[in-house]
Every structure is written in structure tokens, then in C-alpha cells.
Coordinates of N, CA, C and O in Angstrom, one line a residue:
E1 N -16.3 26.2 6.9 CA -14.9 26.3 6.8 C -14.2 26.5 8.3 O -13.4 26.3 8.6
S2 N -14.4 27.9 8.5 CA -13.6 28.8 10.1 C -14.2 27.2 11.2 O -13.0 27.0 11.7
Q3 N -15.1 26.7 11.4 CA -15.6 25.5 12.3 C -14.6 24.3 11.4 O -14.0 23.8 12.7
G4 N -14.2 23.7 10.6 CA -13.7 23.0 10.2 C -12.0 23.0 10.6 O -11.5 22.5 11.0
L5 N -11.9 24.3 10.0 CA -10.3 24.7 10.6 C -10.0 24.7 12.4 O -9.0 24.2 12.6
A6 N -11.3 25.4 13.1 CA -11.1 25.0 14.6 C -11.0 23.7 14.8 O -9.9 23.5 16.2
A7 N -11.9 23.0 14.1 CA -11.6 21.5 14.4 C -10.5 20.9 14.4 O -10.1 19.9 15.2
R8 N -9.7 21.4 13.1 CA -8.7 20.4 12.8 C -7.3 21.1 13.7 O -6.4 20.0 13.8
V9 N -7.0 22.5 14.1 CA -6.4 23.0 15.2 C -6.5 22.3 16.5 O -5.9 21.6 16.9
M10 N -7.8 22.4 16.6 CA -8.1 21.7 18.3 C -7.6 20.1 18.5 O -7.0 19.2 19.4
A11 N -7.8 19.3 17.1 CA -7.3 17.6 17.2 C -6.1 17.9 16.8 O -5.3 16.7 17.9
S12 N -5.1 18.5 16.4 CA -3.6 18.3 16.2 C -3.5 18.9 17.9 O -2.3 18.1 18.4
Q13 N -3.6 20.2 18.4 CA -3.1 20.1 19.9 C -3.7 19.2 20.9 O -2.8 19.1 21.6
A14 N -4.9 18.6 20.5 CA -5.0 17.4 21.6 C -3.9 16.1 21.2 O -3.7 15.6 22.1
L15 N -3.7 16.1 19.9 CA -2.8 15.0 19.7 C -1.6 14.9 20.2 O -1.0 13.9 21.0
D16 N -1.0 16.2 19.8 CA 0.0 16.9 20.4 C 0.1 16.2 21.8 O 0.8 15.8 22.5
T17 N -1.0 17.3 22.6 CA -0.9 16.8 24.0 C -0.6 15.2 24.9 O 0.0 15.1 25.4
L18 N -1.1 14.8 23.6 CA -1.4 12.7 24.2 C -0.2 12.7 24.2 O 0.2 11.4 25.0
A19 N 0.3 13.0 22.9 CA 1.6 12.3 22.2 C 3.0 12.7 24.0 O 3.3 11.9 23.7
C20 N 2.8 14.0 24.1 CA 3.8 14.5 25.2 C 3.4 13.9 26.4 O 4.6 14.0 27.4
H21 N 2.2 13.7 26.6 CA 1.9 13.2 28.3 C 1.1 11.8 28.5 O 1.2 11.6 29.6
C22 N 1.4 10.9 27.3 CA 1.1 9.7 27.3 C 2.1 8.7 26.7 O 2.8 9.0 26.1
A23 N 2.0 7.8 27.5 CA 3.1 6.7 26.9 C 3.3 6.6 25.6 O 2.0 6.4 25.2
S24 N 4.3 6.6 24.7 CA 4.4 6.6 23.4 C 3.6 5.5 22.5 O 2.8 5.0 21.5
T25 N 3.8 4.1 23.4 CA 3.4 2.7 23.0 C 1.6 3.2 23.0 O 1.5 2.4 22.2
H26 N 0.8 4.0 23.2 CA -0.3 4.0 23.6 C -0.7 5.0 22.2 O -1.7 5.0 21.7
I27 N 0.1 5.9 21.3 CA -0.2 6.8 20.6 C 0.2 6.0 19.2 O -0.3 6.5 18.0
Y28 N 1.6 6.2 19.4 CA 2.3 5.7 18.5 C 2.1 4.8 17.4 O 1.7 5.2 15.8
P29 N 1.3 3.7 17.7 CA 0.9 2.6 16.8 C -0.7 3.1 16.1 O -0.6 2.9 14.8
H30 N -1.2 3.6 16.6 CA -2.5 4.5 15.9 C -2.2 5.5 15.0 O -2.7 5.1 14.1
V31 N -1.5 6.4 15.2 CA -0.7 7.2 14.1 C -0.4 6.4 12.9 O -0.5 6.9 11.4
S32 N 0.5 5.6 14.0 CA 1.4 4.7 12.4 C 0.5 3.9 11.4 O 0.7 4.4 10.1
A33 N -0.4 3.5 12.1 CA -1.4 2.8 11.7 C -2.1 3.8 10.4 O -2.9 3.1 9.1
F34 N -2.5 4.9 10.4 CA -3.4 5.7 10.1 C -2.1 6.4 8.6 O -2.6 6.5 7.5
V35 N -1.0 7.0 8.6 CA -0.2 7.8 8.0 C -0.6 6.8 6.5 O -0.2 8.2 6.1
K36 N 0.2 5.9 6.9 CA 1.1 5.5 5.4 C -0.8 5.4 4.4 O -0.2 6.4 3.4
P37 N -1.7 5.0 4.8 CA -2.6 4.6 3.5 C -3.5 6.0 3.6 O -3.8 7.0 2.6
A38 N -3.2 6.9 4.7 CA -3.9 8.9 4.7 C -3.1 9.3 3.7 O -3.3 9.9 3.1
S39 N -1.4 9.4 3.6 CA -0.8 9.6 2.9 C -0.7 9.6 1.6 O -0.4 10.4 0.6
E40 N -1.3 8.2 1.1 CA -1.5 8.1 -0.3 C -2.8 8.1 -0.7 O -3.7 7.5 -1.7
A41 N -4.1 8.9 0.3 CA -5.3 9.0 -0.2 C -5.8 10.1 -1.2 O -4.8 10.9 -1.5
A42 N -6.7 9.7 -1.8 CA -7.4 11.0 -3.1 C -7.3 12.0 -2.2 O -7.4 12.9 -2.9
D43 N -8.0 12.0 -1.1 CA -8.9 13.4 -0.6 C -7.6 14.5 0.0 O -6.7 13.6 0.9
P44 N -7.3 15.5 -0.5 CA -6.0 16.0 0.0 C -6.4 16.7 1.9 O -5.2 16.3 2.3
Y45 N -7.5 16.5 2.0 CA -8.1 16.3 3.8 C -7.0 15.6 4.4 O -6.5 15.5 5.7
T46 N -7.3 14.3 4.0 CA -6.8 13.3 4.3 C -5.1 13.5 4.7 O -4.6 12.8 5.4
R47 N -4.9 13.8 3.4 CA -3.2 13.7 3.4 C -2.8 14.7 4.2 O -1.5 14.6 4.8
L48 N -3.4 15.5 4.3 CA -3.0 16.8 5.3 C -3.0 16.3 6.8 O -2.4 16.4 7.4
A49 N -4.1 15.8 7.1 CA -4.2 14.9 8.3 C -2.9 14.0 9.1 O -2.6 14.4 9.9
A50 N -2.4 13.4 8.2 CA -1.3 12.2 7.5 C -0.3 13.1 8.3 O 0.6 12.8 9.3
M51 N -0.1 14.5 7.6 CA 1.4 15.3 7.8 C 1.1 15.7 8.9 O 2.4 15.9 9.9
T52 N 0.2 16.4 9.3 CA 0.1 17.2 10.4 C -0.2 16.3 11.8 O 1.0 16.4 12.6
A53 N -0.6 14.6 11.4 CA -0.4 14.0 12.5 C 1.1 13.8 12.8 O 1.5 13.5 14.2
L54 N 1.7 13.2 11.7 CA 3.2 12.9 11.7 C 4.0 14.0 12.9 O 4.9 14.2 13.6
A55 N 3.7 15.6 12.2 CA 4.4 16.3 12.7 C 4.2 16.5 14.3 O 5.0 17.0 15.1
V56 N 2.8 16.5 15.0 CA 2.4 16.8 16.4 C 3.0 15.8 17.1 O 2.5 16.2 18.3
I57 N 3.3 14.2 16.6 CA 3.7 13.9 17.4 C 5.2 13.6 17.7 O 5.9 12.5 18.3
A58 N 5.6 14.3 16.7 CA 7.4 14.5 16.8 C 8.1 14.6 17.7 O 9.0 13.6 18.5
E59 N 7.4 15.3 19.0 CA 8.3 15.6 20.2 C 7.9 14.3 21.3 O 8.7 14.1 21.9
G60 N 6.5 13.9 21.6 CA 5.9 13.3 22.2 C 6.6 11.7 22.0 O 6.8 10.7 23.0
C61 N 6.7 11.5 20.7 CA 6.5 10.0 20.1 C 8.2 9.8 19.3 O 8.5 9.4 18.6
A62 N 9.1 11.0 19.6 CA 10.4 11.1 19.2 C 11.0 9.5 19.0 O 11.6 9.4 18.1
D63 N 11.5 8.5 20.2 CA 11.9 7.3 20.3 C 11.6 6.6 18.6 O 12.2 5.9 18.3
N64 N 10.0 6.6 19.0 CA 9.8 5.7 17.6 C 9.5 6.1 16.8 O 10.3 5.0 15.6
L65 N 9.5 7.5 16.5 CA 9.5 7.6 15.0 C 11.1 8.0 14.6 O 11.5 7.4 13.4
R66 N 12.4 7.9 15.6 CA 13.4 8.0 15.4 C 13.9 6.4 14.5 O 14.6 6.1 13.8
K67 N 13.0 5.5 14.8 CA 13.5 4.0 15.0 C 13.0 3.8 13.5 O 13.1 2.6 13.0
R68 N 11.7 4.5 13.2 CA 11.1 4.3 12.0 C 10.8 5.5 10.9 O 10.5 5.2 9.6
L69 N 12.3 6.1 11.1 CA 12.3 7.3 10.2 C 12.7 6.5 8.6 O 12.4 7.6 8.0
D70 N 13.6 5.4 8.2 CA 13.4 5.2 7.1 C 12.3 4.6 6.2 O 12.1 4.8 5.1
A71 N 11.1 4.4 7.1 CA 10.0 4.3 6.8 C 9.1 5.5 6.8 O 8.4 5.8 5.6
V72 N 9.3 6.4 7.8 CA 8.4 7.3 7.6 C 8.9 8.5 6.8 O 8.0 9.5 6.2
L73 N 9.8 8.8 6.4 CA 10.6 10.2 5.8 C 10.3 10.3 4.3 O 9.8 11.5 4.1
P74 N 10.3 9.0 4.0 CA 9.9 9.1 2.6 C 8.0 9.5 2.2 O 8.3 10.1 1.1
L75 N 7.4 8.7 3.2 CA 6.2 9.7 2.8 C 6.0 11.3 2.9 O 5.2 11.7 2.0
V76 N 7.1 12.0 3.9 CA 7.1 13.2 4.2 C 7.4 14.3 2.9 O 6.7 14.7 2.7
L77 N 8.3 13.6 2.5 CA 9.1 14.0 1.1 C 8.5 13.9 0.1 O 8.2 14.9 -0.5
R78 N 7.7 12.5 0.1 CA 6.7 12.7 -1.1 C 5.4 13.8 -1.2 O 5.3 14.6 -2.3
C79 N 5.1 13.9 0.1 CA 4.0 15.0 0.7 C 4.3 16.2 -0.2 O 3.9 17.4 0.2
L80 N 6.2 16.8 0.4 CA 6.2 18.3 -0.2 C 6.1 18.3 -1.3 O 6.5 20.0 -2.2
Q81 N 6.2 17.4 -2.2 CA 5.9 18.0 -3.8 C 4.4 17.7 -4.5 O 3.6 17.3 -4.9
D82 N 3.3 17.3 -3.1 CA 1.7 17.5 -2.8 C 1.3 18.3 -3.8 O 1.8 19.6 -3.9
S83 N -0.1 18.0 -4.8 CA -0.4 18.8 -5.7 C -1.2 20.1 -4.8 O -1.8 21.6 -5.4
D84 N -1.9 19.7 -3.5 CA -2.4 20.9 -2.6 C -1.2 21.5 -1.6 O -0.7 21.1 -1.0
Q85 N -1.2 23.0 -1.4 CA -0.8 23.6 -1.0 C -0.6 23.1 0.9 O -0.1 23.5 1.6
Q86 N -1.9 23.0 1.0 CA -1.9 22.7 2.7 C -1.0 21.3 2.9 O -0.4 21.8 4.2
V87 N -1.2 20.7 2.1 CA -0.3 19.1 2.5 C 1.3 19.7 2.4 O 1.9 19.3 2.8
R88 N 1.3 20.4 1.1 CA 3.3 20.5 1.0 C 3.2 21.4 2.3 O 4.8 21.3 2.9
G89 N 2.8 22.3 2.9 CA 2.9 23.2 4.1 C 3.0 22.4 5.3 O 3.6 22.5 6.0
A90 N 2.2 21.1 5.5 CA 1.9 20.2 6.3 C 3.5 19.5 6.7 O 3.9 19.0 7.2
A91 N 3.8 18.6 5.5 CA 5.0 18.1 5.3 C 5.7 18.6 5.6 O 6.9 18.6 6.5
A92 N 6.3 20.4 5.0 CA 7.2 21.1 5.5 C 7.5 21.2 7.0 O 8.4 21.4 7.6
F93 N 6.2 21.5 7.7 CA 5.9 21.8 9.0 C 6.8 20.8 9.6 O 7.4 20.1 10.8
A94 N 6.1 19.1 9.2 CA 6.6 18.0 9.7 C 8.1 18.3 9.4 O 9.0 17.3 10.7
I95 N 8.9 17.9 8.5 CA 10.1 17.7 8.3 C 10.9 19.3 9.2 O 12.0 18.5 10.1
G96 N 10.6 20.1 10.0 CA 11.0 21.3 10.8 C 10.7 20.5 12.3 O 11.7 20.3 12.8
Q97 N 9.8 19.7 12.6 CA 9.4 18.9 13.9 C 10.4 17.6 14.0 O 11.2 17.7 14.8
F98 N 10.5 17.3 12.9 CA 11.4 16.4 13.0 C 13.1 16.6 12.9 O 13.9 16.3 14.1
S99 N 13.2 17.8 12.3 CA 14.5 18.1 12.4 C 14.9 18.8 14.0 O 15.9 18.6 14.4
E100 N 13.7 19.4 14.9 CA 13.8 19.7 15.9 C 13.8 18.7 17.0 O 14.8 18.6 18.1
F101 N 13.4 17.1 16.5 CA 12.9 16.4 18.0 C 13.7 14.8 17.7 O 13.7 14.1 18.6
L102 N 13.8 14.8 16.5 CA 14.6 13.3 16.1 C 16.6 14.0 15.8 O 16.6 12.9 14.4
Q103 N 16.6 14.7 16.2 CA 18.1 14.7 16.1 C 19.1 13.2 17.0 O 18.4 12.8 18.1
P104 N 20.0 12.8 16.7 CA 20.6 13.1 15.7 C 20.2 12.7 14.0 O 20.9 12.7 12.9
D105 N 19.2 11.9 14.6 CA 18.7 10.5 13.2 C 18.9 11.3 12.1 O 19.0 10.9 11.0
I106 N 17.9 12.5 11.9 CA 17.3 13.3 11.1 C 18.7 13.8 9.9 O 18.3 14.0 8.8
I107 N 19.5 14.1 10.8 CA 20.8 14.7 9.8 C 21.5 13.8 8.9 O 21.8 14.1 7.8
S108 N 21.0 12.5 9.2 CA 21.5 11.2 8.1 C 21.2 11.3 7.2 O 21.6 10.7 6.0
H109 N 20.0 11.8 7.0 CA 19.4 12.1 5.3 C 19.5 13.0 4.8 O 18.2 13.5 4.0
Y110 N 20.2 14.0 4.9 CA 20.2 15.5 4.5 C 20.6 15.5 2.9 O 20.2 16.3 2.6
E111 N 21.1 14.4 2.6 CA 21.1 14.5 1.0 C 20.0 14.5 0.3 O 19.6 14.5 -0.9
A112 N 18.8 13.6 1.0 CA 17.1 13.6 0.4 C 16.7 14.9 1.4 O 15.6 15.4 0.4
V113 N 16.9 15.0 1.9 CA 15.8 16.5 2.7 C 16.3 17.4 2.2 O 15.0 18.5 1.9
L114 N 17.3 17.8 2.4 CA 17.7 19.5 1.7 C 17.2 19.4 0.3 O 16.7 20.9 0.0
P115 N 17.7 18.9 -0.5 CA 17.2 19.1 -1.7 C 15.5 19.1 -1.6 O 15.2 20.1 -2.7
A116 N 15.0 18.7 -0.8 CA 13.5 18.8 -1.1 C 12.8 19.5 -0.6 O 12.1 20.6 -0.9
V117 N 13.3 20.2 0.5 CA 13.0 21.8 1.2 C 13.2 22.6 0.5 O 12.9 23.7 0.2
F118 N 14.6 22.9 -0.1 CA 15.0 23.5 -0.9 C 13.8 24.2 -2.3 O 13.7 25.2 -2.3
A119 N 13.3 22.7 -2.8 CA 12.2 22.8 -4.0 C 11.2 23.4 -3.4 O 10.4 24.6 -3.8
V120 N 10.9 23.1 -2.0 CA 9.5 24.0 -1.7 C 9.8 25.1 -1.5 O 8.9 26.2 -1.2
M121 N 10.8 26.1 -0.9 CA 11.4 27.2 -0.5 C 11.1 28.0 -2.3 O 10.7 29.3 -1.8
H122 N 10.2 27.4 -3.0 CA 10.4 28.0 -4.6 C 8.9 28.0 -4.6 O 8.5 28.5 -5.8
D123 N 8.2 27.7 -3.7 CA 6.8 27.2 -3.9 C 6.2 28.6 -4.3 O 6.9 29.7 -3.7
P124 N 5.1 28.8 -4.9 CA 4.4 30.1 -5.2 C 3.7 30.4 -3.7 O 3.3 31.8 -4.0
L125 N 3.3 29.6 -3.3 CA 2.3 30.2 -1.8 C 3.1 30.4 -0.8 O 3.8 29.6 -0.3
P126 N 3.6 32.0 -0.5 CA 4.0 32.2 1.0 C 4.2 31.5 2.0 O 4.7 31.4 2.8
G127 N 3.1 31.1 2.3 CA 2.5 30.2 3.4 C 3.5 28.9 3.6 O 4.0 28.7 4.4
V128 N 3.1 28.1 1.9 CA 4.5 27.2 2.4 C 6.1 27.6 2.3 O 6.5 27.0 2.8
Q129 N 6.2 28.7 1.7 CA 7.7 29.1 2.1 C 7.8 29.1 3.1 O 8.9 29.2 3.7
E130 N 7.2 29.4 3.8 CA 7.2 30.2 5.4 C 7.8 29.0 6.2 O 8.6 28.8 6.7
R131 N 6.7 27.7 6.0 CA 7.0 26.6 6.7 C 8.7 25.8 5.9 O 9.2 25.2 6.9
A132 N 8.8 25.5 4.8 CA 9.7 25.1 4.2 C 11.0 26.2 5.2 O 12.1 25.2 5.3
C133 N 10.8 27.6 4.9 CA 12.2 28.0 5.8 C 12.1 27.7 7.3 O 13.1 27.5 7.7
Y134 N 11.3 27.6 7.9 CA 11.0 27.1 9.2 C 12.0 25.6 9.6 O 12.7 25.3 10.3
A135 N 11.2 24.8 8.1 CA 12.2 23.3 8.0 C 13.7 23.5 8.0 O 14.2 22.6 8.3
L136 N 14.0 24.4 6.8 CA 15.1 24.8 6.8 C 15.8 25.2 7.8 O 17.6 24.6 8.1
D137 N 15.3 26.1 8.6 CA 16.6 26.5 9.5 C 16.8 25.5 10.7 O 17.8 25.4 11.2
A138 N 15.1 24.7 11.6 CA 15.7 23.8 12.2 C 16.3 22.9 11.6 O 17.6 22.2 12.8
F139 N 16.4 22.7 10.6 CA 17.2 21.1 9.9 C 18.7 21.6 9.4 O 19.8 21.1 10.3
C140 N 19.2 23.1 9.2 CA 20.5 23.5 9.5 C 20.9 23.7 10.9 O 22.2 23.7 10.9
E141 N 20.5 23.7 11.9 CA 20.8 23.8 13.0 C 22.0 23.0 13.5 O 22.6 22.9 14.5
A142 N 21.6 21.6 13.0 CA 22.2 20.5 13.5 C 23.3 19.9 12.5 O 24.1 19.3 12.9
L143 N 23.5 21.2 11.6 CA 24.0 20.1 10.3 C 26.1 20.6 10.9 O 26.1 21.5 11.4
D144 N 26.6 19.4 10.5 CA 28.1 19.9 10.7 C 28.6 20.7 9.4 O 28.2 21.2 8.8
K145 N 29.4 21.5 10.1 CA 30.4 23.1 9.0 C 30.9 21.6 7.6 O 30.8 22.0 6.7
E146 N 31.2 20.4 7.7 CA 31.3 19.7 6.3 C 30.4 19.5 6.0 O 30.7 19.6 4.6
I147 N 28.9 19.7 6.1 CA 28.1 19.0 5.6 C 27.3 20.5 4.5 O 27.1 20.8 3.4
L148 N 27.8 21.7 5.3 CA 27.4 22.7 5.4 C 28.2 23.3 4.1 O 27.8 23.8 3.0

């Protein structure tokens, strides 16, 4: 298990580095082609990989994600309700990353994002709650007073 975790962490870091230092035209199409089917896979590790991939490319592929937010965000919101705790945590992390790097576009989705994140804050597992708090904090930083 520790080798699997180490490999997942290294893969995430490598993808993040590639997304930040290579043209997004070389990264985003491959991640995009993987994410939709992977987010619906029976295997929770495949769903986890999909959410983690979206989270770590948010900075480097922000322009591509902004253009496709209407298609990508529902996948992440659905994974916030996943039966697997790691998938829920990764989806919350993705919302946090989107909130940091996809401004101001992500804010227009507040009516869908906020209830979904609030629901995850009641997760029975502290690790998932922690990522939900990060997502909420990152999201709320950019909200207008009228929305709050």
C-alpha cells in the first residue's frame, strides 16, 4: 500500500509539473479524454485518479478548464457524493484548486458548488472534512458580499 501511495503522489506531482511547465495543448487533451470515463468507472482508484488529475492540472491548464467548466464541474460535483472516501476527498480538493485557479468563472457556479461542499463538510471522515474546508475557504475568498 505504501508503494502504491508513493506512486500516486509522484504521478500527481509529475502531472502538476507538466501542466505548469508545458503548453496546455500537450496536457489538457489527454487528461480530458481520461477524466470522463474514469470518473464513472467501477474501480474507486480510477475515479480517484480522475479527480486528482483534474485538481493538479487546474493551475497549468486553467484556460482550458475555464472554457470547459460547464462540462467538467458536474463530474467533480458528482464525485463529491461518491461512496469512496478518497474519491470524495479528491473531488473536494479539485473544487479547492478550481476555486484558486479558475477565477472568476467558478464563482458563477456558486448555487451548485456551495451546497455540494457544505454536504461534504458533514462527511464522517476528518480527512474529507478537511478538504471540504479547504474548498469552501478557497471558494468563499472570491465571493461578492451579495452572494455571501
